[in-house]
Amino acid sequence: MTEPVLFNATLGGSAALLSAAAWALSSILFRRLGDEASPSGMNLGKCIIGTLALGAILAFTGMQLVSLRDFIYLGLSGLLGIALGDTLFFMALMNLGPRLALLLGALGPVFTVVMALLFLGERPSLQVWGGIAATLAGVNWVIWESVPKEAVERGHRMKGIWYGVLSIFCNSAGIILAKAGVSSVSALEGSFIRFFWGMLGLLAAGVFAGQLKAWLAPFSDKGRMRLLMSAVLVAIFGGFWMFMLALKHIDASVAVVLNETAPLFVLPMAWFMLKEKISPRSIVGAVIAVAGIVLIFIN
């Protein structure tokens, strides 16, 4: 391997892993924030800050004209994947905690493969189906691990699973729509459009439900606002930008696999920051699920 190739592989791989760690850290920060703010409020705050941050960058780099078709596809992707999907993810996060919510999110590639089969005519190989089986097995093994009696009585786990599955469905559908809408725009521009539409969708929902003021009220506290900004900036500039850097230097399939290791990074973070107990079963199940993702993408 020549020196430039080795440098690209090292830089790209490191960026993808840092991206996964950033997604894990932002999930923990959002979980902390969720004790004081609603899932819809957190998502709206995330969309507002994300739209402003990405818009500020585009103000310097410039934004090309987007076709009406791509604008609509990306907009629908933002409404379904960000406005609805991320709100459901935050609801799952509050009921399951970041460790289980991120692990459940490992089913995302499975949903995407199935939806691509149904709507895009793609034909997964036997190896991909094996990866799907491994991912389902790993997630299922951890999700149904015995939990403290009081958590079961509150029904948090089942509610969280349903919210998580619905979130994955919305995000997978959002990815399919985004793929159809990125033909003439960059990843940065596409992300801005999706965040913008997600923000508009949540603002409209808040006004219609008469909850907009209640959603945003918790962020009048400076401490909560700092926590929200930290979580959003970690997600955007750690998760998003590091992943874009990884895509620039290594194959997309490798970057995606490394980026899907967030369920592994969140284990020590949840233990250290949230004082969660991490069982051997949780570790093994997370490893099996990530191994399944590897089989899906390294095909």
Coordinates of C-alpha atoms in Angstrom, one line a residue:
M1 CA 0.0 0.0 0.0
T2 CA 1.5 3.3 -1.1
E3 CA 1.9 6.2 1.4
P4 CA -1.0 8.4 0.1
V5 CA -3.4 5.4 0.0
L6 CA -2.4 4.4 3.6
F7 CA -2.9 8.0 4.7
N8 CA -6.4 8.2 3.1
A9 CA -7.4 4.8 4.6
T10 CA -6.2 5.9 8.1
L11 CA -7.8 9.3 7.9
G12 CA -11.1 8.0 6.5
G13 CA -11.3 5.2 8.9
S14 CA -10.5 7.4 11.9
A15 CA -13.1 9.9 10.7
A16 CA -15.8 7.3 10.4
L17 CA -15.1 6.0 13.9
L18 CA -15.1 9.5 15.3
S19 CA -18.5 10.0 13.6
A20 CA -19.9 7.0 15.3
A21 CA -18.6 8.2 18.7
A22 CA -20.1 11.6 18.1
W23 CA -23.6 10.0 17.4
A24 CA -23.2 8.0 20.6
L25 CA -22.2 11.1 22.7
S26 CA -25.0 13.3 21.2
S27 CA -27.6 10.6 22.1
I28 CA -26.4 10.7 25.7
L29 CA -26.6 14.5 25.8
F30 CA -30.1 14.5 24.4
R31 CA -31.1 11.8 26.9
R32 CA -29.9 14.2 29.7
L33 CA -31.8 17.0 28.2
G34 CA -35.0 14.9 27.9
D35 CA -35.5 15.0 31.6
E36 CA -36.5 18.7 31.2
A37 CA -37.7 19.0 27.6
S38 CA -40.2 17.1 25.5
P39 CA -39.1 14.9 22.5
S40 CA -40.9 17.3 20.1
G41 CA -39.2 20.3 21.7
M42 CA -35.8 18.8 21.6
N43 CA -36.3 17.9 17.9
L44 CA -37.5 21.4 17.1
G45 CA -34.6 23.0 18.9
K46 CA -32.2 20.6 17.0
C47 CA -33.7 21.6 13.7
I48 CA -33.6 25.3 14.4
I49 CA -29.9 25.2 15.4
G50 CA -29.0 22.8 12.7
T51 CA -30.7 24.9 10.0
L52 CA -28.9 28.1 11.3
A53 CA -25.5 26.3 11.5
L54 CA -25.7 24.7 8.1
G55 CA -27.2 27.9 6.6
A56 CA -24.3 29.9 8.0
I57 CA -21.8 27.6 6.3
L58 CA -23.7 27.7 3.0
A59 CA -23.7 31.5 3.2
F60 CA -19.9 31.3 2.9
T61 CA -19.5 28.4 0.5
G62 CA -22.5 29.3 -1.7
M63 CA -25.5 27.2 -2.7
Q64 CA -26.4 26.2 -6.2
L65 CA -29.9 26.2 -7.7
V66 CA -31.9 23.1 -6.8
S67 CA -34.4 21.6 -9.1
L68 CA -38.1 21.6 -8.0
R69 CA -38.1 17.8 -8.1
D70 CA -35.1 17.4 -5.8
F71 CA -36.3 20.1 -3.5
I72 CA -39.6 18.3 -3.1
Y73 CA -38.0 14.9 -2.6
L74 CA -35.6 16.3 0.0
G75 CA -38.4 18.2 1.7
L76 CA -40.5 15.1 2.0
S77 CA -37.4 13.3 3.3
G78 CA -37.0 16.0 5.9
L79 CA -40.6 15.9 7.0
L80 CA -40.7 12.1 7.3
G81 CA -37.1 11.3 8.4
I82 CA -36.3 14.4 10.6
A83 CA -39.6 16.0 11.8
L84 CA -41.4 12.7 12.5
G85 CA -38.6 10.1 12.6
D86 CA -36.2 12.0 14.9
T87 CA -39.1 12.9 17.2
L88 CA -40.0 9.2 17.5
F89 CA -36.3 8.4 18.1
F90 CA -36.2 10.9 21.0
M91 CA -39.3 9.2 22.4
A92 CA -37.5 5.9 22.2
L93 CA -34.5 7.4 23.7
M94 CA -36.5 8.6 26.8
N95 CA -38.0 5.1 27.3
L96 CA -35.1 2.9 26.5
G97 CA -32.0 5.1 27.2
P98 CA -29.2 5.7 24.6
R99 CA -27.7 2.3 24.8
L100 CA -30.8 0.3 23.8
A101 CA -32.1 3.1 21.5
L102 CA -28.9 3.2 19.4
L103 CA -28.8 -0.6 19.3
L104 CA -32.4 -0.7 18.1
G105 CA -31.3 1.8 15.5
A106 CA -28.9 -0.8 14.1
L107 CA -32.1 -2.2 12.4
G108 CA -32.0 0.8 10.2
P109 CA -29.9 -0.8 7.4
V110 CA -32.2 -3.8 7.6
F111 CA -35.3 -1.6 6.9
T112 CA -33.4 0.2 4.2
V113 CA -32.5 -3.0 2.4
V114 CA -36.1 -4.3 2.6
M115 CA -37.5 -1.0 1.4
A116 CA -35.0 -0.8 -1.5
L117 CA -36.1 -4.3 -2.4
L118 CA -39.8 -3.3 -2.5
F119 CA -39.5 0.2 -4.0
L120 CA -36.2 0.3 -5.9
G121 CA -36.1 -3.2 -7.3
E122 CA -32.8 -4.0 -5.7
R123 CA -32.0 -7.7 -5.1
P124 CA -30.0 -8.5 -1.9
S125 CA -27.5 -11.3 -2.0
L126 CA -27.5 -14.3 0.3
Q127 CA -24.7 -12.6 2.3
V128 CA -26.9 -9.6 2.9
W129 CA -29.8 -11.8 4.1
G130 CA -27.3 -13.4 6.5
G131 CA -26.3 -10.0 7.8
I132 CA -29.9 -9.1 8.3
A133 CA -30.5 -12.3 10.3
A134 CA -27.4 -11.6 12.5
T135 CA -28.4 -8.0 13.1
L136 CA -32.0 -9.1 14.1
A137 CA -30.6 -11.8 16.4
G138 CA -28.2 -9.4 18.1
V139 CA -30.7 -6.7 18.7
N140 CA -33.4 -9.1 19.8
W141 CA -31.1 -10.8 22.3
V142 CA -30.2 -7.5 24.0
I143 CA -33.7 -5.9 23.8
W144 CA -35.3 -8.8 25.6
E145 CA -32.6 -9.0 28.3
S146 CA -34.1 -9.0 31.8
V147 CA -34.6 -5.5 33.2
P148 CA -35.4 -4.1 36.7
K149 CA -38.9 -4.9 37.8
E150 CA -40.0 -1.2 38.0
A151 CA -39.0 -0.5 34.4
V152 CA -41.1 -3.4 33.2
E153 CA -44.1 -2.3 35.3
R154 CA -43.9 1.2 33.7
G155 CA -44.0 -0.4 30.3
H156 CA -41.1 1.8 29.2
R157 CA -39.4 -1.0 27.2
M158 CA -42.3 -1.9 25.0
K159 CA -43.2 1.7 24.4
G160 CA -39.6 2.5 23.6
I161 CA -39.4 -0.5 21.1
W162 CA -42.5 0.7 19.3
Y163 CA -41.3 4.2 19.1
G164 CA -37.9 3.0 17.9
V165 CA -39.3 0.7 15.2
L166 CA -41.5 3.5 13.9
S167 CA -38.5 5.9 14.0
I168 CA -36.4 3.4 11.9
F169 CA -39.3 3.0 9.4
C170 CA -39.6 6.8 9.0
N171 CA -35.8 7.3 8.7
S172 CA -35.4 4.5 6.2
A173 CA -38.2 5.9 4.1
G174 CA -36.5 9.3 4.4
I175 CA -33.3 7.8 3.1
I176 CA -35.0 6.4 0.1
L177 CA -36.6 9.8 -0.6
A178 CA -33.3 11.5 0.0
K179 CA -31.5 9.2 -2.5
A180 CA -34.1 10.2 -5.1
G181 CA -33.4 13.9 -4.4
V182 CA -29.7 14.3 -4.2
S183 CA -29.0 14.1 -8.0
S184 CA -28.2 17.8 -8.4
V185 CA -27.2 18.9 -4.9
S186 CA -24.2 18.3 -2.5
A187 CA -24.5 16.5 0.8
L188 CA -24.3 19.8 2.7
E189 CA -27.1 21.4 0.6
G190 CA -29.2 18.3 0.9
S191 CA -28.8 18.2 4.6
F192 CA -29.7 21.9 4.9
I193 CA -32.9 21.4 2.9
R194 CA -33.9 18.4 5.0
F195 CA -33.3 20.3 8.2
F196 CA -35.2 23.3 6.9
W197 CA -38.2 21.3 6.0
G198 CA -38.0 19.4 9.2
M199 CA -38.0 22.7 11.1
L200 CA -41.0 24.0 9.1
G201 CA -42.9 20.7 9.8
L202 CA -42.4 20.9 13.5
L203 CA -43.2 24.6 13.7
A204 CA -46.5 23.9 11.9
A205 CA -47.3 20.9 14.1
G206 CA -46.5 23.0 17.2
V207 CA -48.8 25.8 16.1
F208 CA -51.6 23.5 15.1
A209 CA -51.4 21.6 18.4
G210 CA -51.1 24.8 20.4
Q211 CA -47.9 23.4 22.0
L212 CA -45.2 25.5 20.3
K213 CA -44.6 27.7 23.4
A214 CA -44.5 24.7 25.7
W215 CA -42.0 22.9 23.4
L216 CA -39.6 25.8 23.4
A217 CA -40.1 27.0 27.0
P218 CA -37.5 24.7 28.6
F219 CA -34.8 26.3 26.5
S220 CA -35.2 29.7 28.1
D221 CA -33.0 28.2 30.8
K222 CA -29.4 29.0 29.8
G223 CA -28.1 25.6 31.1
R224 CA -30.6 23.6 29.0
M225 CA -29.8 25.8 26.0
R226 CA -26.1 25.2 26.3
L227 CA -26.8 21.4 26.6
L228 CA -29.0 21.5 23.5
M229 CA -26.4 23.4 21.5
S230 CA -23.7 21.0 22.6
A231 CA -25.8 18.0 21.6
V232 CA -26.7 19.5 18.2
L233 CA -23.2 20.7 17.4
V234 CA -21.7 17.3 18.4
A235 CA -24.2 15.6 16.1
I236 CA -23.7 17.9 13.1
F237 CA -20.0 18.7 13.2
G238 CA -18.9 15.5 14.8
G239 CA -21.4 13.0 13.4
F240 CA -22.1 14.6 10.0
W241 CA -18.8 16.3 9.1
M242 CA -16.7 13.4 10.2
F243 CA -18.8 11.0 8.1
M244 CA -18.5 13.3 5.1
L245 CA -14.7 13.3 5.6
A246 CA -14.8 9.5 5.8
L247 CA -16.7 9.2 2.5
K248 CA -14.1 11.4 0.8
H249 CA -11.2 9.2 1.7
I250 CA -12.5 5.6 1.9
D251 CA -15.2 3.5 0.2
A252 CA -18.7 4.4 1.1
S253 CA -19.5 0.8 2.2
V254 CA -16.6 0.8 4.7
A255 CA -17.5 4.3 6.0
V256 CA -21.1 3.2 6.6
V257 CA -20.0 0.1 8.5
L258 CA -17.6 2.0 10.7
N259 CA -20.2 4.6 11.3
E260 CA -22.7 2.0 12.5
T261 CA -20.4 1.1 15.4
A262 CA -22.2 3.7 17.5
P263 CA -23.9 1.0 19.6
L264 CA -20.4 -0.1 20.7
F265 CA -19.2 3.4 21.6
V266 CA -22.3 4.1 23.6
L267 CA -21.6 1.2 26.0
P268 CA -18.7 2.8 27.9
M269 CA -20.2 6.2 27.6
A270 CA -23.5 5.1 29.2
W271 CA -21.6 3.3 31.9
F272 CA -19.5 6.4 32.7
M273 CA -21.9 9.3 32.1
L274 CA -25.3 7.7 33.0
K275 CA -24.1 5.1 35.4
E276 CA -25.9 2.3 33.5
K277 CA -25.0 -1.3 34.3
I278 CA -23.6 -3.0 31.2
S279 CA -24.0 -6.8 31.1
P280 CA -21.9 -9.2 29.1
R281 CA -25.1 -10.1 27.2
S282 CA -25.4 -6.4 26.1
I283 CA -21.8 -6.4 24.8
V284 CA -22.1 -9.7 22.9
G285 CA -25.5 -8.7 21.4
A286 CA -24.1 -5.3 20.3
V287 CA -21.1 -7.0 18.7
I288 CA -23.3 -9.5 16.8
A289 CA -25.6 -6.7 15.6
V290 CA -22.7 -4.7 14.3
A291 CA -21.2 -7.8 12.7
G292 CA -24.5 -8.3 10.8
I293 CA -24.2 -4.7 9.5
V294 CA -20.7 -5.5 8.3
L295 CA -22.2 -8.4 6.3
I296 CA -24.9 -6.2 4.8
F297 CA -22.5 -3.5 3.5
I298 CA -19.3 -5.4 2.8
N299 CA -20.9 -7.3 0.0

